[in-house]
Amino acid sequence: MLPYKNFSSKLQLVKHGKLSLLDNVNFFLNRIEENKHLNAYNFVFGCEAKEQAVKIEEKIKSGSHGKLAGLVLAVKDVLSIKDKPTTCSSNMLRDFTSLYSATVVKKLLDEDAIIIGKTNCDEFAMGSSNENSAFGPVLNPYDNERVPGGSSGGSAVAVAAGLCDVSLGTDTGGSIRQPAAFCGVFGLKPTYGRVSRYGLTAFASSFDTIGPFANNIEDMTQVLQVMAGHDTNDSTSSPMPVPDMINNLVLNAGKLRLGIAKEYLGEGLSPEIKKAVEEIIAKLKSLGFQVEEIHLPHNEYTIATYYILTTAEASSNLARYDGARYGYRSENSSSLMEMYRSSRSEGFGSEVKRRIMLGTYVLSAGYYDAYYRKAQKVRRFIKNDFDEAFKKVDIILAPTSPTVAFKIGEKSSDPLEMYLSDIYTTSANLAGIPGLNIPIAKNSAGLPIGMQLFAKQFDELNLLKMGYYIQENVS
Ligand code: GLN
């Protein structure tokens, strides 16, 4: 679809005068216009993107450009960009303008990426279908009656439909990997702490991560290389050094030990997805990889644990939206209490309210020990399972989602059914490990199927190497 294979080849084309960056930005702007019905963007910054294209093209010609010069980037609308709106797809923040840029945004701009717009998502990143947005649902480009996945649905669609080169999403329980699987693109959730979250609107602070969507592993790696690293503005970002990933993507067959868990290939998994994942595993074996069975005995508790802990954290994080400090304030109130109540009632959508109530409940005096404290303990068991598994293997292979993209409206009236969309993804956030979605096949209806790779904490390099190997040799 794009007139280049990846970002490196695009940069070469611009350098040699074979591609004009302005034409390229116009190409994306036209495609965004033609695909408006997908509703992938909340805001498009056409004029500025064009101005940047001209400036950056000059820098490229004079050799004074940054590492991501001319990369056209879309940013999920939960990340701050100075002087631009950050709405979190919520009426609560519909008129909010960011006072500063998120560290990731700043780092990417410093390397001359061009931000073309902000993408639609589930409200405050809560959801698996992108149906919970004050800007309306995002449509799956493969079948407009289906969801793109969530919560970073707009970012997944922006890459899948050719509306940008790379996009940023956030992943608290699967919101990068699941929409990447539903839309047939690559999506990476880095290790907790690998990427600064300064400037990200918090949902569940001990889970939230920021990562890229891309059409190929090379682009994803280049963007991660720039995004990753310690940030003095985020005390949860890790001082662990970031290795050179870009020049080390090539993997010799058989060099990594692979693991599969029967907990991930059992009941509830669509037979077509199971078959597609098993075919990849078989091919990898035939190419010389050793595949071992590992066990994740606490896997059955991941969804319950995830929803207790994340709603608790969300109820606390979202307390700041009270009508006084940020965003929406109800006009119809005669007392302070009433102002709080009606601002929050009118400003938040129903899924956000559901989570605030659930989170407040699990943290309440009578139930804290029974739910919150117990879930914290189970979280540790889940992490220990992965620690054990990674003593034996380097990479764990799994499906990303139990189904392909489902129909709009199919699960929206049943929150529990919706929560099960995250059955294979939340464990990585509970354990803090990195996870990668790779598009591997299409089902009989032509809908994308994704496979997920996990690695141990801070081992993004092996994750990307394995992803690159599969991209080049298997799928
Ligand atoms: N679907 C999950 C949820 O609704 C994941 C959200 C996310 O990763 N931001 O909580």
PDB file of N, CA, C and O in Angstrom, residues 148-210:
ATOM      1  N   PRO A 148     -12.274  -2.832  16.090  1.00  0.00           N
ATOM      2  CA  PRO A 148     -10.845  -2.948  15.831  1.00  0.00           C
ATOM      3  C   PRO A 148     -10.095  -3.504  17.035  1.00  0.00           C
ATOM      4  O   PRO A 148      -8.877  -3.645  16.998  1.00  0.00           O
ATOM      5  N   GLY A 149     -10.813  -3.799  18.121  1.00  0.00           N
ATOM      6  CA  GLY A 149     -10.155  -4.122  19.394  1.00  0.00           C
ATOM      7  C   GLY A 149      -9.923  -2.834  20.154  1.00  0.00           C
ATOM      8  O   GLY A 149     -10.137  -1.729  19.647  1.00  0.00           O
ATOM      9  N   GLY A 150      -9.507  -2.998  21.414  1.00  0.00           N
ATOM     10  CA  GLY A 150      -9.304  -1.797  22.220  1.00  0.00           C
ATOM     11  C   GLY A 150      -8.327  -2.056  23.334  1.00  0.00           C
ATOM     12  O   GLY A 150      -7.846  -3.163  23.483  1.00  0.00           O
ATOM     13  N   SER A 151      -7.970  -1.060  24.067  1.00  0.00           N
ATOM     14  CA  SER A 151      -8.511   0.272  23.935  1.00  0.00           C
ATOM     15  C   SER A 151      -7.832   1.126  22.857  1.00  0.00           C
ATOM     16  O   SER A 151      -8.395   2.124  22.421  1.00  0.00           O
ATOM     17  N   SER A 152      -6.634   0.720  22.381  1.00  0.00           N
ATOM     18  CA  SER A 152      -5.927   1.567  21.396  1.00  0.00           C
ATOM     19  C   SER A 152      -6.397   1.265  19.975  1.00  0.00           C
ATOM     20  O   SER A 152      -5.579   1.119  19.053  1.00  0.00           O
ATOM     21  N   GLY A 153      -7.711   1.162  19.764  1.00  0.00           N
ATOM     22  CA  GLY A 153      -8.237   0.782  18.456  1.00  0.00           C
ATOM     23  C   GLY A 153      -7.877   1.775  17.359  1.00  0.00           C
ATOM     24  O   GLY A 153      -7.524   1.373  16.247  1.00  0.00           O
ATOM     25  N   GLY A 154      -7.956   3.062  17.661  1.00  0.00           N
ATOM     26  CA  GLY A 154      -7.639   4.074  16.645  1.00  0.00           C
ATOM     27  C   GLY A 154      -6.190   3.955  16.184  1.00  0.00           C
ATOM     28  O   GLY A 154      -5.899   4.076  14.980  1.00  0.00           O
ATOM     29  N   SER A 155      -5.282   3.695  17.115  1.00  0.00           N
ATOM     30  CA  SER A 155      -3.863   3.582  16.758  1.00  0.00           C
ATOM     31  C   SER A 155      -3.610   2.348  15.896  1.00  0.00           C
ATOM     32  O   SER A 155      -2.810   2.390  14.956  1.00  0.00           O
ATOM     33  N   ALA A 156      -4.303   1.246  16.208  1.00  0.00           N
ATOM     34  CA  ALA A 156      -4.139   0.019  15.411  1.00  0.00           C
ATOM     35  C   ALA A 156      -4.665   0.249  13.999  1.00  0.00           C
ATOM     36  O   ALA A 156      -4.014  -0.108  13.011  1.00  0.00           O
ATOM     37  N   VAL A 157      -5.835   0.892  13.903  1.00  0.00           N
ATOM     38  CA  VAL A 157      -6.435   1.135  12.590  1.00  0.00           C
ATOM     39  C   VAL A 157      -5.587   2.121  11.785  1.00  0.00           C
ATOM     40  O   VAL A 157      -5.417   1.967  10.572  1.00  0.00           O
ATOM     41  N   ALA A 158      -5.030   3.119  12.455  1.00  0.00           N
ATOM     42  CA  ALA A 158      -4.215   4.114  11.734  1.00  0.00           C
ATOM     43  C   ALA A 158      -3.066   3.432  11.005  1.00  0.00           C
ATOM     44  O   ALA A 158      -2.745   3.789   9.862  1.00  0.00           O
ATOM     45  N   VAL A 159      -2.465   2.408  11.622  1.00  0.00           N
ATOM     46  CA  VAL A 159      -1.373   1.681  10.952  1.00  0.00           C
ATOM     47  C   VAL A 159      -1.938   0.697   9.926  1.00  0.00           C
ATOM     48  O   VAL A 159      -1.481   0.636   8.781  1.00  0.00           O
ATOM     49  N   ALA A 160      -2.975  -0.044  10.312  1.00  0.00           N
ATOM     50  CA  ALA A 160      -3.520  -1.083   9.423  1.00  0.00           C
ATOM     51  C   ALA A 160      -4.095  -0.502   8.134  1.00  0.00           C
ATOM     52  O   ALA A 160      -3.984  -1.109   7.076  1.00  0.00           O
ATOM     53  N   ALA A 161      -4.700   0.677   8.218  1.00  0.00           N
ATOM     54  CA  ALA A 161      -5.346   1.261   7.036  1.00  0.00           C
ATOM     55  C   ALA A 161      -4.417   2.216   6.292  1.00  0.00           C
ATOM     56  O   ALA A 161      -4.854   2.903   5.373  1.00  0.00           O
ATOM     57  N   GLY A 162      -3.152   2.270   6.684  1.00  0.00           N
ATOM     58  CA  GLY A 162      -2.197   3.133   5.980  1.00  0.00           C
ATOM     59  C   GLY A 162      -2.474   4.607   6.207  1.00  0.00           C
ATOM     60  O   GLY A 162      -2.399   5.415   5.288  1.00  0.00           O
ATOM     61  N   LEU A 163      -2.795   4.991   7.444  1.00  0.00           N
ATOM     62  CA  LEU A 163      -3.088   6.392   7.756  1.00  0.00           C
ATOM     63  C   LEU A 163      -1.919   7.057   8.487  1.00  0.00           C
ATOM     64  O   LEU A 163      -2.054   8.174   8.981  1.00  0.00           O
ATOM     65  N   CYS A 164      -0.793   6.348   8.612  1.00  0.00           N
ATOM     66  CA  CYS A 164       0.439   6.855   9.226  1.00  0.00           C
ATOM     67  C   CYS A 164       1.491   5.751   9.062  1.00  0.00           C
ATOM     68  O   CYS A 164       1.158   4.649   8.618  1.00  0.00           O
ATOM     69  N   ASP A 165       2.751   6.061   9.418  1.00  0.00           N
ATOM     70  CA  ASP A 165       3.776   5.000   9.371  1.00  0.00           C
ATOM     71  C   ASP A 165       3.722   4.137  10.628  1.00  0.00           C
ATOM     72  O   ASP A 165       3.739   2.916  10.556  1.00  0.00           O
ATOM     73  N   VAL A 166       3.716   4.804  11.779  1.00  0.00           N
ATOM     74  CA  VAL A 166       3.764   4.118  13.073  1.00  0.00           C
ATOM     75  C   VAL A 166       2.819   4.871  14.009  1.00  0.00           C
ATOM     76  O   VAL A 166       2.615   6.081  13.841  1.00  0.00           O
ATOM     77  N   SER A 167       2.249   4.172  14.991  1.00  0.00           N
ATOM     78  CA  SER A 167       1.431   4.889  15.970  1.00  0.00           C
ATOM     79  C   SER A 167       1.828   4.460  17.376  1.00  0.00           C
ATOM     80  O   SER A 167       2.461   3.423  17.561  1.00  0.00           O
ATOM     81  N   LEU A 168       1.431   5.275  18.344  1.00  0.00           N
ATOM     82  CA  LEU A 168       1.660   4.925  19.744  1.00  0.00           C
ATOM     83  C   LEU A 168       0.339   4.536  20.389  1.00  0.00           C
ATOM     84  O   LEU A 168      -0.684   5.187  20.153  1.00  0.00           O
ATOM     85  N   GLY A 169       0.399   3.495  21.195  1.00  0.00           N
ATOM     86  CA  GLY A 169      -0.760   3.097  21.982  1.00  0.00           C
ATOM     87  C   GLY A 169      -0.337   2.912  23.421  1.00  0.00           C
ATOM     88  O   GLY A 169       0.835   3.120  23.765  1.00  0.00           O
ATOM     89  N   THR A 170      -1.284   2.523  24.272  1.00  0.00           N
ATOM     90  CA  THR A 170      -0.921   2.168  25.640  1.00  0.00           C
ATOM     91  C   THR A 170      -1.529   0.808  25.942  1.00  0.00           C
ATOM     92  O   THR A 170      -2.547   0.426  25.358  1.00  0.00           O
ATOM     93  N   ASP A 171      -0.851   0.075  26.822  1.00  0.00           N
ATOM     94  CA  ASP A 171      -1.256  -1.290  27.123  1.00  0.00           C
ATOM     95  C   ASP A 171      -1.223  -1.476  28.635  1.00  0.00           C
ATOM     96  O   ASP A 171      -0.159  -1.455  29.249  1.00  0.00           O
ATOM     97  N   THR A 172      -2.401  -1.621  29.226  1.00  0.00           N
ATOM     98  CA  THR A 172      -2.558  -1.828  30.663  1.00  0.00           C
ATOM     99  C   THR A 172      -2.930  -3.278  30.921  1.00  0.00           C
ATOM    100  O   THR A 172      -2.607  -3.836  31.965  1.00  0.00           O
ATOM    101  N   GLY A 173      -3.623  -3.868  29.912  1.00  0.00           N
ATOM    102  CA  GLY A 173      -4.036  -5.264  30.042  1.00  0.00           C
ATOM    103  C   GLY A 173      -4.139  -5.950  28.690  1.00  0.00           C
ATOM    104  O   GLY A 173      -4.704  -7.027  28.578  1.00  0.00           O
ATOM    105  N   GLY A 174      -3.636  -5.276  27.663  1.00  0.00           N
ATOM    106  CA  GLY A 174      -3.699  -5.876  26.324  1.00  0.00           C
ATOM    107  C   GLY A 174      -4.040  -4.883  25.231  1.00  0.00           C
ATOM    108  O   GLY A 174      -4.154  -5.240  24.056  1.00  0.00           O
ATOM    109  N   SER A 175      -4.189  -3.624  25.603  1.00  0.00           N
ATOM    110  CA  SER A 175      -4.708  -2.620  24.671  1.00  0.00           C
ATOM    111  C   SER A 175      -3.810  -2.268  23.495  1.00  0.00           C
ATOM    112  O   SER A 175      -4.241  -1.515  22.617  1.00  0.00           O
ATOM    113  N   ILE A 176      -2.598  -2.802  23.447  1.00  0.00           N
ATOM    114  CA  ILE A 176      -1.823  -2.683  22.202  1.00  0.00           C
ATOM    115  C   ILE A 176      -1.916  -4.004  21.448  1.00  0.00           C
ATOM    116  O   ILE A 176      -2.219  -4.040  20.255  1.00  0.00           O
ATOM    117  N   ARG A 177      -1.696  -5.111  22.174  1.00  0.00           N
ATOM    118  CA  ARG A 177      -1.584  -6.413  21.494  1.00  0.00           C
ATOM    119  C   ARG A 177      -2.905  -6.894  20.901  1.00  0.00           C
ATOM    120  O   ARG A 177      -2.942  -7.402  19.781  1.00  0.00           O
ATOM    121  N   GLN A 178      -4.005  -6.724  21.643  1.00  0.00           N
ATOM    122  CA  GLN A 178      -5.292  -7.232  21.145  1.00  0.00           C
ATOM    123  C   GLN A 178      -5.779  -6.460  19.912  1.00  0.00           C
ATOM    124  O   GLN A 178      -6.128  -7.070  18.910  1.00  0.00           O
ATOM    125  N   PRO A 179      -5.776  -5.110  19.922  1.00  0.00           N
ATOM    126  CA  PRO A 179      -6.167  -4.431  18.681  1.00  0.00           C
ATOM    127  C   PRO A 179      -5.183  -4.688  17.529  1.00  0.00           C
ATOM    128  O   PRO A 179      -5.597  -4.732  16.366  1.00  0.00           O
ATOM    129  N   ALA A 180      -3.901  -4.876  17.845  1.00  0.00           N
ATOM    130  CA  ALA A 180      -2.944  -5.217  16.781  1.00  0.00           C
ATOM    131  C   ALA A 180      -3.351  -6.544  16.148  1.00  0.00           C
ATOM    132  O   ALA A 180      -3.336  -6.697  14.922  1.00  0.00           O
ATOM    133  N   ALA A 181      -3.764  -7.501  16.983  1.00  0.00           N
ATOM    134  CA  ALA A 181      -4.189  -8.811  16.461  1.00  0.00           C
ATOM    135  C   ALA A 181      -5.447  -8.666  15.604  1.00  0.00           C
ATOM    136  O   ALA A 181      -5.548  -9.239  14.519  1.00  0.00           O
ATOM    137  N   PHE A 182      -6.408  -7.873  16.073  1.00  0.00           N
ATOM    138  CA  PHE A 182      -7.674  -7.701  15.338  1.00  0.00           C
ATOM    139  C   PHE A 182      -7.480  -6.960  14.009  1.00  0.00           C
ATOM    140  O   PHE A 182      -8.307  -7.059  13.120  1.00  0.00           O
ATOM    141  N   CYS A 183      -6.411  -6.172  13.916  1.00  0.00           N
ATOM    142  CA  CYS A 183      -6.212  -5.355  12.715  1.00  0.00           C
ATOM    143  C   CYS A 183      -5.032  -5.835  11.865  1.00  0.00           C
ATOM    144  O   CYS A 183      -4.674  -5.184  10.885  1.00  0.00           O
ATOM    145  N   GLY A 184      -4.385  -6.923  12.258  1.00  0.00           N
ATOM    146  CA  GLY A 184      -3.327  -7.492  11.415  1.00  0.00           C
ATOM    147  C   GLY A 184      -2.050  -6.683  11.362  1.00  0.00           C
ATOM    148  O   GLY A 184      -1.412  -6.595  10.312  1.00  0.00           O
ATOM    149  N   VAL A 185      -1.644  -6.073  12.482  1.00  0.00           N
ATOM    150  CA  VAL A 185      -0.384  -5.314  12.508  1.00  0.00           C
ATOM    151  C   VAL A 185       0.478  -5.768  13.697  1.00  0.00           C
ATOM    152  O   VAL A 185       0.027  -6.553  14.536  1.00  0.00           O
ATOM    153  N   PHE A 186       1.704  -5.274  13.740  1.00  0.00           N
ATOM    154  CA  PHE A 186       2.583  -5.568  14.864  1.00  0.00           C
ATOM    155  C   PHE A 186       2.269  -4.596  16.003  1.00  0.00           C
ATOM    156  O   PHE A 186       2.044  -3.406  15.751  1.00  0.00           O
ATOM    157  N   GLY A 187       2.280  -5.089  17.244  1.00  0.00           N
ATOM    158  CA  GLY A 187       2.035  -4.214  18.396  1.00  0.00           C
ATOM    159  C   GLY A 187       2.868  -4.681  19.572  1.00  0.00           C
ATOM    160  O   GLY A 187       2.868  -5.872  19.891  1.00  0.00           O
ATOM    161  N   LEU A 188       3.586  -3.767  20.184  1.00  0.00           N
ATOM    162  CA  LEU A 188       4.497  -4.140  21.272  1.00  0.00           C
ATOM    163  C   LEU A 188       4.142  -3.462  22.580  1.00  0.00           C
ATOM    164  O   LEU A 188       4.032  -2.236  22.650  1.00  0.00           O
ATOM    165  N   LYS A 189       3.990  -4.269  23.625  1.00  0.00           N
ATOM    166  CA  LYS A 189       3.892  -3.760  24.992  1.00  0.00           C
ATOM    167  C   LYS A 189       5.267  -3.972  25.611  1.00  0.00           C
ATOM    168  O   LYS A 189       5.687  -5.105  25.830  1.00  0.00           O
ATOM    169  N   PRO A 190       6.005  -2.898  25.892  1.00  0.00           N
ATOM    170  CA  PRO A 190       7.333  -3.068  26.494  1.00  0.00           C
ATOM    171  C   PRO A 190       7.237  -3.501  27.956  1.00  0.00           C
ATOM    172  O   PRO A 190       6.159  -3.492  28.551  1.00  0.00           O
ATOM    173  N   THR A 191       8.375  -3.846  28.530  1.00  0.00           N
ATOM    174  CA  THR A 191       8.480  -4.143  29.958  1.00  0.00           C
ATOM    175  C   THR A 191       7.960  -2.940  30.755  1.00  0.00           C
ATOM    176  O   THR A 191       8.212  -1.787  30.371  1.00  0.00           O
ATOM    177  N   TYR A 192       7.298  -3.206  31.880  1.00  0.00           N
ATOM    178  CA  TYR A 192       6.909  -2.122  32.776  1.00  0.00           C
ATOM    179  C   TYR A 192       8.174  -1.384  33.212  1.00  0.00           C
ATOM    180  O   TYR A 192       9.112  -2.013  33.712  1.00  0.00           O
ATOM    181  N   GLY A 193       8.227  -0.099  32.979  1.00  0.00           N
ATOM    182  CA  GLY A 193       9.402   0.678  33.387  1.00  0.00           C
ATOM    183  C   GLY A 193      10.401   0.935  32.276  1.00  0.00           C
ATOM    184  O   GLY A 193      11.326   1.720  32.436  1.00  0.00           O
ATOM    185  N   ARG A 194      10.218   0.280  31.117  1.00  0.00           N
ATOM    186  CA  ARG A 194      11.169   0.455  30.014  1.00  0.00           C
ATOM    187  C   ARG A 194      11.010   1.828  29.338  1.00  0.00           C
ATOM    188  O   ARG A 194      11.968   2.411  28.833  1.00  0.00           O
ATOM    189  N   VAL A 195       9.764   2.311  29.343  1.00  0.00           N
ATOM    190  CA  VAL A 195       9.435   3.552  28.639  1.00  0.00           C
ATOM    191  C   VAL A 195       8.778   4.507  29.644  1.00  0.00           C
ATOM    192  O   VAL A 195       7.874   4.116  30.379  1.00  0.00           O
ATOM    193  N   SER A 196       9.218   5.737  29.670  1.00  0.00           N
ATOM    194  CA  SER A 196       8.669   6.731  30.597  1.00  0.00           C
ATOM    195  C   SER A 196       7.182   6.969  30.348  1.00  0.00           C
ATOM    196  O   SER A 196       6.754   7.064  29.197  1.00  0.00           O
ATOM    197  N   ARG A 197       6.418   7.101  31.411  1.00  0.00           N
ATOM    198  CA  ARG A 197       4.991   7.416  31.260  1.00  0.00           C
ATOM    199  C   ARG A 197       4.679   8.853  31.627  1.00  0.00           C
ATOM    200  O   ARG A 197       3.515   9.205  31.791  1.00  0.00           O
ATOM    201  N   TYR A 198       5.701   9.670  31.763  1.00  0.00           N
ATOM    202  CA  TYR A 198       5.453  11.083  32.061  1.00  0.00           C
ATOM    203  C   TYR A 198       4.620  11.672  30.923  1.00  0.00           C
ATOM    204  O   TYR A 198       4.995  11.579  29.751  1.00  0.00           O
ATOM    205  N   GLY A 199       3.468  12.247  31.276  1.00  0.00           N
ATOM    206  CA  GLY A 199       2.606  12.807  30.229  1.00  0.00           C
ATOM    207  C   GLY A 199       1.559  11.847  29.716  1.00  0.00           C
ATOM    208  O   GLY A 199       0.793  12.177  28.817  1.00  0.00           O
ATOM    209  N   LEU A 200       1.505  10.643  30.297  1.00  0.00           N
ATOM    210  CA  LEU A 200       0.421   9.706  29.978  1.00  0.00           C
ATOM    211  C   LEU A 200      -0.655   9.847  31.045  1.00  0.00           C
ATOM    212  O   LEU A 200      -0.353   9.851  32.240  1.00  0.00           O
ATOM    213  N   THR A 201      -1.900   9.949  30.638  1.00  0.00           N
ATOM    214  CA  THR A 201      -2.987  10.009  31.608  1.00  0.00           C
ATOM    215  C   THR A 201      -3.108   8.646  32.278  1.00  0.00           C
ATOM    216  O   THR A 201      -3.328   7.641  31.607  1.00  0.00           O
ATOM    217  N   ALA A 202      -2.962   8.614  33.594  1.00  0.00           N
ATOM    218  CA  ALA A 202      -2.908   7.340  34.304  1.00  0.00           C
ATOM    219  C   ALA A 202      -4.258   6.641  34.331  1.00  0.00           C
ATOM    220  O   ALA A 202      -5.296   7.264  34.559  1.00  0.00           O
ATOM    221  N   PHE A 203      -4.234   5.323  34.111  1.00  0.00           N
ATOM    222  CA  PHE A 203      -5.424   4.480  34.291  1.00  0.00           C
ATOM    223  C   PHE A 203      -5.117   3.564  35.488  1.00  0.00           C
ATOM    224  O   PHE A 203      -5.697   3.734  36.563  1.00  0.00           O
ATOM    225  N   ALA A 204      -4.183   2.637  35.336  1.00  0.00           N
ATOM    226  CA  ALA A 204      -3.782   1.767  36.449  1.00  0.00           C
ATOM    227  C   ALA A 204      -2.251   1.815  36.495  1.00  0.00           C
ATOM    228  O   ALA A 204      -1.578   1.149  35.716  1.00  0.00           O
ATOM    229  N   SER A 205      -1.748   2.610  37.429  1.00  0.00           N
ATOM    230  CA  SER A 205      -0.337   3.008  37.364  1.00  0.00           C
ATOM    231  C   SER A 205       0.672   1.872  37.491  1.00  0.00           C
ATOM    232  O   SER A 205       1.781   1.996  37.009  1.00  0.00           O
ATOM    233  N   SER A 206       0.310   0.760  38.134  1.00  0.00           N
ATOM    234  CA  SER A 206       1.288  -0.315  38.234  1.00  0.00           C
ATOM    235  C   SER A 206       1.191  -1.276  37.044  1.00  0.00           C
ATOM    236  O   SER A 206       1.849  -2.317  37.023  1.00  0.00           O
ATOM    237  N   PHE A 207       0.381  -0.915  36.036  1.00  0.00           N
ATOM    238  CA  PHE A 207       0.206  -1.747  34.840  1.00  0.00           C
ATOM    239  C   PHE A 207       0.504  -0.989  33.541  1.00  0.00           C
ATOM    240  O   PHE A 207       0.917  -1.589  32.557  1.00  0.00           O
ATOM    241  N   ASP A 208       0.215   0.318  33.513  1.00  0.00           N
ATOM    242  CA  ASP A 208       0.243   1.086  32.262  1.00  0.00           C
ATOM    243  C   ASP A 208       1.619   1.066  31.595  1.00  0.00           C
ATOM    244  O   ASP A 208       2.638   1.269  32.260  1.00  0.00           O
ATOM    245  N   THR A 209       1.615   0.844  30.283  1.00  0.00           N
ATOM    246  CA  THR A 209       2.852   0.950  29.492  1.00  0.00           C
ATOM    247  C   THR A 209       2.514   1.634  28.170  1.00  0.00           C
ATOM    248  O   THR A 209       1.355   1.633  27.752  1.00  0.00           O
ATOM    249  N   ILE A 210       3.535   2.183  27.528  1.00  0.00           N
ATOM    250  CA  ILE A 210       3.353   2.841  26.226  1.00  0.00           C
ATOM    251  C   ILE A 210       4.172   2.075  25.194  1.00  0.00           C
ATOM    252  O   ILE A 210       5.324   1.729  25.466  1.00  0.00           O
TER     253      ILE A 210
END
